[in-house]
Coordinates of N, CA, C and O in Angstrom, one line a residue:
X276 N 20.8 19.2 16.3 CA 19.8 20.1 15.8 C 19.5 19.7 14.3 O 20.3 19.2 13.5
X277 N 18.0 20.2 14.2 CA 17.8 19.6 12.5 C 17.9 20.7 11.7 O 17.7 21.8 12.1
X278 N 18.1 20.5 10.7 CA 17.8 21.5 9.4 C 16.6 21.2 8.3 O 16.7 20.4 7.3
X279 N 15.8 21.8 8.5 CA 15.0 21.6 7.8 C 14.7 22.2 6.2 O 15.3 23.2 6.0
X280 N 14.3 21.9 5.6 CA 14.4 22.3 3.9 C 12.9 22.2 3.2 O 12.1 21.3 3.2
X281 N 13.0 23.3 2.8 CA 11.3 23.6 2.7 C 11.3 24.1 0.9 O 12.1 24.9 0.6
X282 N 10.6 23.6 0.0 CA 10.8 23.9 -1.6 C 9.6 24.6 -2.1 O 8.5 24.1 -2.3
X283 N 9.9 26.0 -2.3 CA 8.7 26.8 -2.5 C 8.9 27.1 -3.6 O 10.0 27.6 -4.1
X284 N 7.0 26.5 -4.6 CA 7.7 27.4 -6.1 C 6.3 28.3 -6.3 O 5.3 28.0 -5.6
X285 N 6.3 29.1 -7.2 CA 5.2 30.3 -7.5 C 5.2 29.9 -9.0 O 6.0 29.3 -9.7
X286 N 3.8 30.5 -9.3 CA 3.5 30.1 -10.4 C 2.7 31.2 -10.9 O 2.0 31.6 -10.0
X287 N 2.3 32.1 -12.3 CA 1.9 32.7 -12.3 C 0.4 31.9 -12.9 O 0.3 31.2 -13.9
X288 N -0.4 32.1 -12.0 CA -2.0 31.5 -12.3 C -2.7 31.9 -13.6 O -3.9 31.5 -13.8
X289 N -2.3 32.5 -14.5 CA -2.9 32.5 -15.8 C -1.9 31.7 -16.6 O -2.6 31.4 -17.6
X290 N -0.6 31.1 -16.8 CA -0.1 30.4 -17.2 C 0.6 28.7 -16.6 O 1.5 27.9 -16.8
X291 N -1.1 28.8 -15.7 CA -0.6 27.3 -14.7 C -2.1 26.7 -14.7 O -3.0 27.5 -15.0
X292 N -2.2 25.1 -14.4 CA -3.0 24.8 -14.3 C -4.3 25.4 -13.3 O -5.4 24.8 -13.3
X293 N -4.0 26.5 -12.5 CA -5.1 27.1 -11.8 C -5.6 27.6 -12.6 O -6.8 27.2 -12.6
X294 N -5.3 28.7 -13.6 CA -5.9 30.1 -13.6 C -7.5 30.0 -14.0 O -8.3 30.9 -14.4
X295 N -7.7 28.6 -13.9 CA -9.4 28.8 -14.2 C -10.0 28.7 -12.9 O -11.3 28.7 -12.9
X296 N -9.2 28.6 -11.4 CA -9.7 27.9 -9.9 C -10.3 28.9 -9.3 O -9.6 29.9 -8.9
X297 N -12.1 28.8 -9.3 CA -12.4 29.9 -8.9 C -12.9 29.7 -7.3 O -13.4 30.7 -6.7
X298 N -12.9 28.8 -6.7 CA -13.6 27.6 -5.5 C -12.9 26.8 -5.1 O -11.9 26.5 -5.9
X299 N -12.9 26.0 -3.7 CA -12.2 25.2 -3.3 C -12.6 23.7 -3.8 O -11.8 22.8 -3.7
X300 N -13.9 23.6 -4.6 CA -14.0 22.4 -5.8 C -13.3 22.5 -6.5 O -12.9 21.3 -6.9
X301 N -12.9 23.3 -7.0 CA -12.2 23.5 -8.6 C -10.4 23.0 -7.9 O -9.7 22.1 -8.2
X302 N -10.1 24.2 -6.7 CA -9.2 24.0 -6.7 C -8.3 22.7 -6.1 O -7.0 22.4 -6.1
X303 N -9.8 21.7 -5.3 CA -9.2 20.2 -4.9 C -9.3 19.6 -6.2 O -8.5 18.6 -6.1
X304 N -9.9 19.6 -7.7 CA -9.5 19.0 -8.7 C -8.5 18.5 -9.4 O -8.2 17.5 -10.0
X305 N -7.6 20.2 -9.0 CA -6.5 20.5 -10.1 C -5.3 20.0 -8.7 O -4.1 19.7 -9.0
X306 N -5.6 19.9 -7.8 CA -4.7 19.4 -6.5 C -4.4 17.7 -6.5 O -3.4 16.9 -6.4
X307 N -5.9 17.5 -6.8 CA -5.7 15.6 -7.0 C -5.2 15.1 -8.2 O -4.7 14.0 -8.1
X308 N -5.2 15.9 -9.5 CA -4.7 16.0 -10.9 C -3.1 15.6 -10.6 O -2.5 14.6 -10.9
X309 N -2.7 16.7 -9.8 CA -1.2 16.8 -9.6 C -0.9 15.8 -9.2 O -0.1 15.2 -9.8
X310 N -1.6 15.1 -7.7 CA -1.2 14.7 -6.8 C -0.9 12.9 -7.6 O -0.1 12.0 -7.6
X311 N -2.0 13.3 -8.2 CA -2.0 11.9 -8.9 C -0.2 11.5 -9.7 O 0.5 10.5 -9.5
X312 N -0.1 12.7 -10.4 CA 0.9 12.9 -11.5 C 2.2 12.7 -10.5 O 3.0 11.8 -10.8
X313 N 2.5 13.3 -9.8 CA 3.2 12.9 -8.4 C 3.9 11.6 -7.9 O 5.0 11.0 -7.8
X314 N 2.4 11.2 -7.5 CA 2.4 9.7 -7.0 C 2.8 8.6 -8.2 O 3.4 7.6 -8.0
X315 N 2.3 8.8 -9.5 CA 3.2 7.6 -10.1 C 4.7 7.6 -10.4 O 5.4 6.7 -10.6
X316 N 5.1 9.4 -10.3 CA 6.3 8.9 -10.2 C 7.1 8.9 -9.3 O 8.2 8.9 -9.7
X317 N 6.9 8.8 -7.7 CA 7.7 8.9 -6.8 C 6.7 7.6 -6.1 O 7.5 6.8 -5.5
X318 N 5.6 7.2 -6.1 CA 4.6 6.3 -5.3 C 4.3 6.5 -4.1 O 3.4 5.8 -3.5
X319 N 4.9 7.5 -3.6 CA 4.5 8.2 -2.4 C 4.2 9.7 -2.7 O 4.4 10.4 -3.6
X320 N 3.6 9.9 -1.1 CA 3.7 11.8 -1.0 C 3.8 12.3 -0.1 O 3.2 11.6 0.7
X321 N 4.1 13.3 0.3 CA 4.6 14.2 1.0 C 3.7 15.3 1.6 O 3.2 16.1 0.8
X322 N 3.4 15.4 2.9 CA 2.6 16.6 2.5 C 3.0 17.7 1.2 O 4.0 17.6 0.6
X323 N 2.1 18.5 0.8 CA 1.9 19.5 0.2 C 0.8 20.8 0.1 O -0.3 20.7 -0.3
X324 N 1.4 22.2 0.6 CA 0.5 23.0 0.9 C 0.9 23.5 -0.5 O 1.9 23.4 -1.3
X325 N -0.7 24.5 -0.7 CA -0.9 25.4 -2.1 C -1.4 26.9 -1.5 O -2.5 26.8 -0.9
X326 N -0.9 27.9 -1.5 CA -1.7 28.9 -1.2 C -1.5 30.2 -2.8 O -0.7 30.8 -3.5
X327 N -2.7 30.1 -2.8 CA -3.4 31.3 -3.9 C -3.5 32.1 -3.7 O -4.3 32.3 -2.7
X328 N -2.8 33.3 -4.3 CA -3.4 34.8 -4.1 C -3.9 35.2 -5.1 O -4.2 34.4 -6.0
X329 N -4.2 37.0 -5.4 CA -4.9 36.8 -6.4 C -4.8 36.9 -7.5 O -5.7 37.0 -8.3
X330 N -2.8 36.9 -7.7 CA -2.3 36.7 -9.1 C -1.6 35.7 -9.0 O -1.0 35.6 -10.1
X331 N -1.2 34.5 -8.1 CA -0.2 33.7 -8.5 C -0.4 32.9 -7.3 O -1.2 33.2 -6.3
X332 N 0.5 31.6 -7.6 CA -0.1 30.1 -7.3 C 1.5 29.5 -6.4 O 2.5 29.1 -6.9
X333 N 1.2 29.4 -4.6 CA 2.3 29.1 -4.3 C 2.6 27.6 -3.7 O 2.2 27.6 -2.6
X334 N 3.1 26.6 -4.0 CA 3.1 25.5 -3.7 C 4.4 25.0 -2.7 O 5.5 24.9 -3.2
X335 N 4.2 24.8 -1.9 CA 5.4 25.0 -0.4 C 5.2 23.3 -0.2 O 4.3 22.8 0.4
X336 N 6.3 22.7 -0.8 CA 6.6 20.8 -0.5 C 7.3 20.9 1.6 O 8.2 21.6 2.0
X337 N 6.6 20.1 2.2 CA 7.0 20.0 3.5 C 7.3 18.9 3.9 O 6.4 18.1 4.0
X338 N 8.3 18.7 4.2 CA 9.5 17.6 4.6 C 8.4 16.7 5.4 O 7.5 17.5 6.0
X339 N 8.2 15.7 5.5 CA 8.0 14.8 6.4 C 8.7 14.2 7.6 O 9.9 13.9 7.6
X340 N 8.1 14.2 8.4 CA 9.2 14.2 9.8 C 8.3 13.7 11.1 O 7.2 14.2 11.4
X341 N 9.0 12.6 12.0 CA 8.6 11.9 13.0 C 8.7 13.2 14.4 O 8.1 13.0 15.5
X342 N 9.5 14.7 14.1 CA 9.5 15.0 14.9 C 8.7 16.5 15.2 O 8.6 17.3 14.3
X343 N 8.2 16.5 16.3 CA 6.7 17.3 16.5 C 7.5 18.8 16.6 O 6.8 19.6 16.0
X344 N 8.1 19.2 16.8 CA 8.6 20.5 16.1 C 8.7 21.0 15.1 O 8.5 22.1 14.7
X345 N 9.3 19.6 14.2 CA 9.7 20.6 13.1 C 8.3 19.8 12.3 O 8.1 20.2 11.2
X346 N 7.4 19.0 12.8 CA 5.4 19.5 12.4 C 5.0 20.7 12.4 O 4.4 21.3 11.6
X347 N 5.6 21.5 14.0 CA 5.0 22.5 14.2 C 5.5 23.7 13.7 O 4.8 24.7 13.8
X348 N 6.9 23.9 13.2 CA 7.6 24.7 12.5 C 6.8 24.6 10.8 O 6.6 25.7 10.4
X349 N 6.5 23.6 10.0 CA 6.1 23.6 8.5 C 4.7 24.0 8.8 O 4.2 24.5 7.8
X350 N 4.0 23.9 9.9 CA 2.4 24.7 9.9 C 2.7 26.3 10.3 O 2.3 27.3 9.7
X351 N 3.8 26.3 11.5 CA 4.5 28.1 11.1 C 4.3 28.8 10.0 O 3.7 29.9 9.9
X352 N 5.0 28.2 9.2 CA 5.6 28.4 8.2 C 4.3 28.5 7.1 O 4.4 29.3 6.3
X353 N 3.3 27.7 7.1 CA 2.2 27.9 6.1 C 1.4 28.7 6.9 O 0.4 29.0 6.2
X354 N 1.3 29.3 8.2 CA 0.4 30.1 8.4 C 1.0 31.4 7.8 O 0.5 32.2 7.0
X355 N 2.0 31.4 8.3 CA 3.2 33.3 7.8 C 3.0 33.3 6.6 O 2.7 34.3 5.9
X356 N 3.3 32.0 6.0 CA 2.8 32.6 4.1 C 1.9 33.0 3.8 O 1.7 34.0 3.1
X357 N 0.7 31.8 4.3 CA -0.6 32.6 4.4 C -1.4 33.9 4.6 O -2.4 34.3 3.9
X358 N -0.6 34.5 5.8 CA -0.7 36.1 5.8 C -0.1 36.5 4.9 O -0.7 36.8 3.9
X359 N 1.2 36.7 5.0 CA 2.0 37.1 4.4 C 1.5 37.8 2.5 O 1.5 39.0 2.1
X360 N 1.2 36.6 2.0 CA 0.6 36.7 0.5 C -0.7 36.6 0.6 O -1.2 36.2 -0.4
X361 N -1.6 36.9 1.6 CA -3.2 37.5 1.6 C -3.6 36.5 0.9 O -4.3 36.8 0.0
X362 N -3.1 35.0 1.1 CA -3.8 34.0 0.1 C -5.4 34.0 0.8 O -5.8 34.1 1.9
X363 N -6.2 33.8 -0.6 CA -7.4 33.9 -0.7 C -7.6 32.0 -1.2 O -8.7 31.6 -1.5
X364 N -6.6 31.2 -1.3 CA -7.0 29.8 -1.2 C -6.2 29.1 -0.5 O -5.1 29.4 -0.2
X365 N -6.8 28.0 -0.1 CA -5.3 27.1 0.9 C -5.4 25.8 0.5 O -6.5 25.3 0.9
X366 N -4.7 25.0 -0.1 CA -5.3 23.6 0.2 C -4.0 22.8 0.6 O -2.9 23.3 0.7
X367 N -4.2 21.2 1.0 CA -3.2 20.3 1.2 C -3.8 19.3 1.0 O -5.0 19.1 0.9
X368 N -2.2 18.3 0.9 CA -2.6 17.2 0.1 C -1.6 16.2 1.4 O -0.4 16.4 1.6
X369 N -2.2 15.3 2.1 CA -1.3 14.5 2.8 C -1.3 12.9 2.7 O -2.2 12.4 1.9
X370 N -0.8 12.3 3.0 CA -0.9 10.5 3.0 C -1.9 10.1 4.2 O -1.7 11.0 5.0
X371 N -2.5 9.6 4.7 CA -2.9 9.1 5.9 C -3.7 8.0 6.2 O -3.6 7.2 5.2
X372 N -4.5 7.5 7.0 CA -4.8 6.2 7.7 C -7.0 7.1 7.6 O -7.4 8.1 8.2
X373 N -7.5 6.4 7.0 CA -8.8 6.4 7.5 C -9.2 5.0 8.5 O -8.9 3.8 8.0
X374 N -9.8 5.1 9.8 CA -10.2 4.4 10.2 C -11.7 4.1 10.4 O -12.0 4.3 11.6
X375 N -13.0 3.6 9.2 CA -14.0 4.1 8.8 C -14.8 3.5 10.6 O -14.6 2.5 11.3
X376 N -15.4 4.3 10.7 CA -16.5 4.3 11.9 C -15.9 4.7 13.4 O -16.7 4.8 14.4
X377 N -14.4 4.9 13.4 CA -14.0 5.0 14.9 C -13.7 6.2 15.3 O -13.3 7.1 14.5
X378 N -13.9 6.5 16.7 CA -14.2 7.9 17.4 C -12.9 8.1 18.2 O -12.1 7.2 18.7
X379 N -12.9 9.1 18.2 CA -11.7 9.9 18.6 C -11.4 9.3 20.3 O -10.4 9.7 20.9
X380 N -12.1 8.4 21.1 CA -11.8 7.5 21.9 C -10.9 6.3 22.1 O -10.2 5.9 23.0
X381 N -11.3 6.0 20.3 CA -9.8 5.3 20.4 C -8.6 5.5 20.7 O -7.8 4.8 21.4
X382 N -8.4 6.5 19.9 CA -7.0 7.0 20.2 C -6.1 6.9 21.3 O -4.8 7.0 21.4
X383 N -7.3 6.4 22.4 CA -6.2 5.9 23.6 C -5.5 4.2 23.4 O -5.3 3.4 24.4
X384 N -5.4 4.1 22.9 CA -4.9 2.4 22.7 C -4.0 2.5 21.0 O -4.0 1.4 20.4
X385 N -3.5 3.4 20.4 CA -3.1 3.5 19.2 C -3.0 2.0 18.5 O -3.6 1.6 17.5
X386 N -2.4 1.4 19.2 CA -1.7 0.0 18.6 C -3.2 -0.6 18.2 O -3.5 -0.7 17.0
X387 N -3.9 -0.9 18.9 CA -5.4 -1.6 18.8 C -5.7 -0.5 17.4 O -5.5 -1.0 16.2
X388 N -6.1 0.8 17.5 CA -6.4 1.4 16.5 C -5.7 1.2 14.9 O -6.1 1.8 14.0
X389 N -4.7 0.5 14.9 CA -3.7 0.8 13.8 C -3.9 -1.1 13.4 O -3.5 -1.5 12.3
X390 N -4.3 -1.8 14.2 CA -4.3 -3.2 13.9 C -6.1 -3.6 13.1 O -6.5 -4.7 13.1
X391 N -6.6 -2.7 12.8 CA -8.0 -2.6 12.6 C -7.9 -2.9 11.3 O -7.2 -2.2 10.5
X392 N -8.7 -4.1 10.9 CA -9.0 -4.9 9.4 C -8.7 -3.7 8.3 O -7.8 -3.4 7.5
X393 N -10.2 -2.9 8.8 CA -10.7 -2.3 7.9 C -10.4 -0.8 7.8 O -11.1 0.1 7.5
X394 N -8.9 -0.9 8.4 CA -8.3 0.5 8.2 C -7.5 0.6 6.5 O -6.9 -0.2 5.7
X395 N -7.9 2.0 6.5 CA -7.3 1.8 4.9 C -6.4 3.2 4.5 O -6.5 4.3 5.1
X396 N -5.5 3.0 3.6 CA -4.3 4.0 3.5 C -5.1 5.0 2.4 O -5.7 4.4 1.4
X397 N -5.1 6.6 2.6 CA -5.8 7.3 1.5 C -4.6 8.8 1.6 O -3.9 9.1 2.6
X398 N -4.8 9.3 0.3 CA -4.3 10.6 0.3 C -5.7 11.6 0.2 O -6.7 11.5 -0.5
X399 N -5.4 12.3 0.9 CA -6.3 13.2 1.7 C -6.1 14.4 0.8 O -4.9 14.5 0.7
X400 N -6.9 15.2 0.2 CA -6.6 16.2 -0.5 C -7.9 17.3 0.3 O -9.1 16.9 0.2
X401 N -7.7 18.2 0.6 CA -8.3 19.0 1.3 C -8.5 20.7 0.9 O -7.3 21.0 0.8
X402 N -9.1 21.8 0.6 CA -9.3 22.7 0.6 C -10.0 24.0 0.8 O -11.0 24.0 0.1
X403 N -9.8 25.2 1.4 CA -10.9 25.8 1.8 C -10.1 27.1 0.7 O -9.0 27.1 0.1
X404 N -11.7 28.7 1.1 CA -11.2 29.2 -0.3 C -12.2 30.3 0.7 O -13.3 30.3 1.1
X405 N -11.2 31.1 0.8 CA -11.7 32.9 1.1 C -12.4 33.1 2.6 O -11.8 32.8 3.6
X406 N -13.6 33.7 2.7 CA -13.7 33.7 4.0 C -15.7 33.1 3.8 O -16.4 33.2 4.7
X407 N -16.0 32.6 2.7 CA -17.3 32.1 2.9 C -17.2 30.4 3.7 O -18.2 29.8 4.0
X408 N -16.5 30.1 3.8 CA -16.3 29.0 4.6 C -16.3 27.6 3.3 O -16.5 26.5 3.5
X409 N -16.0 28.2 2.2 CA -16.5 26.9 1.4 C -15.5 26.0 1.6 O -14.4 26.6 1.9
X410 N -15.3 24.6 1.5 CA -14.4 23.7 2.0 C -15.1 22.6 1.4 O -16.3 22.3 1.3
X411 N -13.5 21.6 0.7 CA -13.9 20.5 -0.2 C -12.7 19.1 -0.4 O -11.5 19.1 -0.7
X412 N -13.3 18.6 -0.3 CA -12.0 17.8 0.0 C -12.3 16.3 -0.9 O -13.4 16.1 -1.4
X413 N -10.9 15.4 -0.9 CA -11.3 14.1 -2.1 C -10.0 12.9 -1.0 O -9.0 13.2 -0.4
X414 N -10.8 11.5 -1.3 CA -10.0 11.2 -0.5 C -10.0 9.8 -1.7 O -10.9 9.3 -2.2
X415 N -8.7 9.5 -1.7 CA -8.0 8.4 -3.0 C -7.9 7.1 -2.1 O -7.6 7.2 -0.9
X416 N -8.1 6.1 -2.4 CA -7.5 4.9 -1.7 C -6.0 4.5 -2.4 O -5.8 4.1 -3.5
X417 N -5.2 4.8 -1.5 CA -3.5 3.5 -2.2 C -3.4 2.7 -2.1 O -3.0 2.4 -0.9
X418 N -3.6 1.6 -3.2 CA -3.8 0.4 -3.2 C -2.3 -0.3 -3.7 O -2.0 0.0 -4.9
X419 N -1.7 -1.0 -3.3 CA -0.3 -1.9 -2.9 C -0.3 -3.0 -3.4 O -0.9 -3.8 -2.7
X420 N 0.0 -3.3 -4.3 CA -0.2 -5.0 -4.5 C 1.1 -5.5 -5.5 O 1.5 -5.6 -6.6
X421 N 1.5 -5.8 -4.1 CA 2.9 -6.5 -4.7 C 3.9 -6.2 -4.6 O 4.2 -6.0 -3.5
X422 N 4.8 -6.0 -5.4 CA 6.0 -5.0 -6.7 C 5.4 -4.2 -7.4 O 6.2 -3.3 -7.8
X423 N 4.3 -4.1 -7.7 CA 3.7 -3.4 -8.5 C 3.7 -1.8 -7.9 O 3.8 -1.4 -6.8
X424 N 3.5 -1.2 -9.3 CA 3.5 0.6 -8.2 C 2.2 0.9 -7.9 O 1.2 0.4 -8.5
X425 N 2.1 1.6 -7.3 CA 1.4 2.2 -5.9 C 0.1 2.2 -7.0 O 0.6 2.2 -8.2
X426 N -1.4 2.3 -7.0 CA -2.4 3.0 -7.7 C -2.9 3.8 -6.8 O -2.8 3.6 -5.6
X427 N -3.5 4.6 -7.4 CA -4.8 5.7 -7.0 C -6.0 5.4 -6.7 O -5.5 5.4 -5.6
X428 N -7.2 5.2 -6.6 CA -8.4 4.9 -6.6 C -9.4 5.9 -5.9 O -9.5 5.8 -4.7
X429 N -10.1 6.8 -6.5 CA -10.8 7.7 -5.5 C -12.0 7.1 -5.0 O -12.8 6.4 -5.6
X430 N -12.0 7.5 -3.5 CA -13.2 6.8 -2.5 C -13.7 8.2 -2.0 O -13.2 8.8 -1.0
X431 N -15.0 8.7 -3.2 CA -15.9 9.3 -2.6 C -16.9 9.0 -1.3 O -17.4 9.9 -0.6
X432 N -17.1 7.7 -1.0 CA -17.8 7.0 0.0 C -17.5 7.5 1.3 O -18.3 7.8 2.2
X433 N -15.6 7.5 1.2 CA -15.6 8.1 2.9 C -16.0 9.0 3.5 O -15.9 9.2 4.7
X434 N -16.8 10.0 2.4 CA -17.0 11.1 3.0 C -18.4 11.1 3.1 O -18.9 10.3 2.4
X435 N -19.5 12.0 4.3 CA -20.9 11.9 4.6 C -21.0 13.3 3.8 O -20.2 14.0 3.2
X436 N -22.3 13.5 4.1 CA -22.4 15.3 3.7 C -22.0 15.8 5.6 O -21.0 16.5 5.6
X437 N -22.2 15.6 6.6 CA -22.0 15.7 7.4 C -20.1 15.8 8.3 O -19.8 16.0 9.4
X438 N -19.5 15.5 7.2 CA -18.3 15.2 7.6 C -17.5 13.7 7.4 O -18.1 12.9 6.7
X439 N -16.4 13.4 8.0 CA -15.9 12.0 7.4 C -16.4 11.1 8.7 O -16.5 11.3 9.9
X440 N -16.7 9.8 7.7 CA -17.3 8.9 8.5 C -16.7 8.4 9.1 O -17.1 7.2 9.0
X441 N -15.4 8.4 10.0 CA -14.7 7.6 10.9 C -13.3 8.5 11.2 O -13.2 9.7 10.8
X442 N -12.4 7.9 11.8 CA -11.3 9.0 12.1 C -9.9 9.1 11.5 O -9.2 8.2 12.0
X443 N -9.5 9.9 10.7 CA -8.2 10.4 9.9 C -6.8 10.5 11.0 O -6.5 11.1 11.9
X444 N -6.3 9.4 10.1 CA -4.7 9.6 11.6 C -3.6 10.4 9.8 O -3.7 10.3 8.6
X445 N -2.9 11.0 10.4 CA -1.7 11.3 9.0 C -1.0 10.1 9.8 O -1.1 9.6 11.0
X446 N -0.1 9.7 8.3 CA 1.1 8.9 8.2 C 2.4 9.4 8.7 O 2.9 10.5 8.3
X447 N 2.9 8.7 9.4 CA 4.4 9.2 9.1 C 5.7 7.7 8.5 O 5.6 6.8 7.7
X448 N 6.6 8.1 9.1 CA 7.8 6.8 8.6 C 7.0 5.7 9.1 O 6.4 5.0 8.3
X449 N 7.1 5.4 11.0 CA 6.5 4.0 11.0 C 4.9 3.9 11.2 O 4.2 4.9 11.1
X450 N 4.5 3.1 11.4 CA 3.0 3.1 11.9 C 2.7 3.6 13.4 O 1.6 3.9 13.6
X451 N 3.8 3.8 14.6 CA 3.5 3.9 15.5 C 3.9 5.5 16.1 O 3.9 5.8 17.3
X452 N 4.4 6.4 14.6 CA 5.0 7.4 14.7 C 3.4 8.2 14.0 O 3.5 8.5 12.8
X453 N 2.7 8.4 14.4 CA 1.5 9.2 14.0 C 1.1 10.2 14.9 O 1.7 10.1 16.0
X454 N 0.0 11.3 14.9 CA -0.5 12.0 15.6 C -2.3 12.4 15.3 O -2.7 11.9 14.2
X455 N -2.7 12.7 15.6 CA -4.2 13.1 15.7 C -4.4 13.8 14.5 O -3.5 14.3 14.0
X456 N -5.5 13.8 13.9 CA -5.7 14.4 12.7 C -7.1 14.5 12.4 O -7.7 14.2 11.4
X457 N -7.9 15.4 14.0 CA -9.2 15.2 13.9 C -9.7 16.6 12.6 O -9.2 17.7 12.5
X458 N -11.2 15.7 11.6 CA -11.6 17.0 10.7 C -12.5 17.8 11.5 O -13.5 17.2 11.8
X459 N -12.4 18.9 11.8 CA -13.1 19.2 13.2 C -14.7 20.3 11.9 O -15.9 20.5 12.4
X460 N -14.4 20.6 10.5 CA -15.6 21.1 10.1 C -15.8 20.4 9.2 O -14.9 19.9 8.6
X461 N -17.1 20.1 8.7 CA -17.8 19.4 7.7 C -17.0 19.6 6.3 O -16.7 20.7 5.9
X462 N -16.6 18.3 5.7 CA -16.2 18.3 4.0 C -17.2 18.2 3.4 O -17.8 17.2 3.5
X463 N -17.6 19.3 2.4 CA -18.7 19.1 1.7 C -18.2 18.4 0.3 O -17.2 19.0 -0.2
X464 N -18.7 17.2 -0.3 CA -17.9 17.4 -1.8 C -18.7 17.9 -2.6 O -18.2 18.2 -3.8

């Protein structure tokens, strides 16, 4: 049996980088800010959910894991908070595989899908905000070169107004430990 470990911290939103986040624009800015600050010092990441209410700012770190329970236990878990604290914002921040132009047909052949030139590794920062449907998302290229540590690079391109131009796998440990990660509504940026 696993034990899983989940790091929830609160923040009071007039004395944190939100308290000016009035939108799911604003609030993917101050998400990619972090995520950034993050990644140079660890060079990786982790998922990361944020849920806002409407005095304070809760950031819930979720373990990464090959195994599909305890996936489906850390989205439990961010839906119950979600009620729970009447969060009026949601966002996440994950590592993953864009695969620019390919359709969810692939997916039957993973290995073929994952051997593709022009697949590229991005952190996905995503967010929606109350119940007008607004939704906004930024997607970074991680670029590897060497020994060198990890950079950032944001690639506005991947995204259409219409939605992302090809298909989002999340990362996990190995390359053959992944799952589906279809954007089923339009990212506007």
């Amino acid at each position: 049996m696993t034990t899983l470990a989940f790091d929830v911290q609160q923040w009071p939103r007039a004395e944190s980088p939100f308290a000016e986040v009035s939108d799911a624009k604003s609030l993917c800015a101050v998400m990619f800010e972090k995520a950034k600050a993050q990644f140079k010092q660890k060079s990786s990441h982790a998922t990361m959910a944020l849920l806002l209410t409407e005095y304070s700012v809760h950031a819930v770190h979720l373990p990464l894991s090959t195994k599909e329970n305890e996936r489906i236990a850390g989205g439990n878990l961010v839906q119950k908070l979600t009620h729970d604290l009447y969060a009026v914002g949601v966002g996440f921040v994950s590592e993953a595989w864009f695969v620019p132009k390919a359709t969810e047909q692939a997916l039957e052949d993973r290995t073929k899908l994952l051997q593709h030139a022009d697949k590229i590794e991005v952190l996905l920062i995503q967010t929606s905000w109350g119940t007008a449907g607004d939704t906004s998302a930024k997607a970074v290229q991680i670029v590897r070169d060497g020994n060198k540590p990890a950079q950032l690079i944001e690639r506005p391109d991947l995204f259409t107004p219409n939605g992302v131009d090809g298909l989002l796998i999340f990362k996990r440990h190995e390359e053959e430990a992944i799952r589906k990660q279809m954007l089923l509504r339009p990212m506007i940026r």
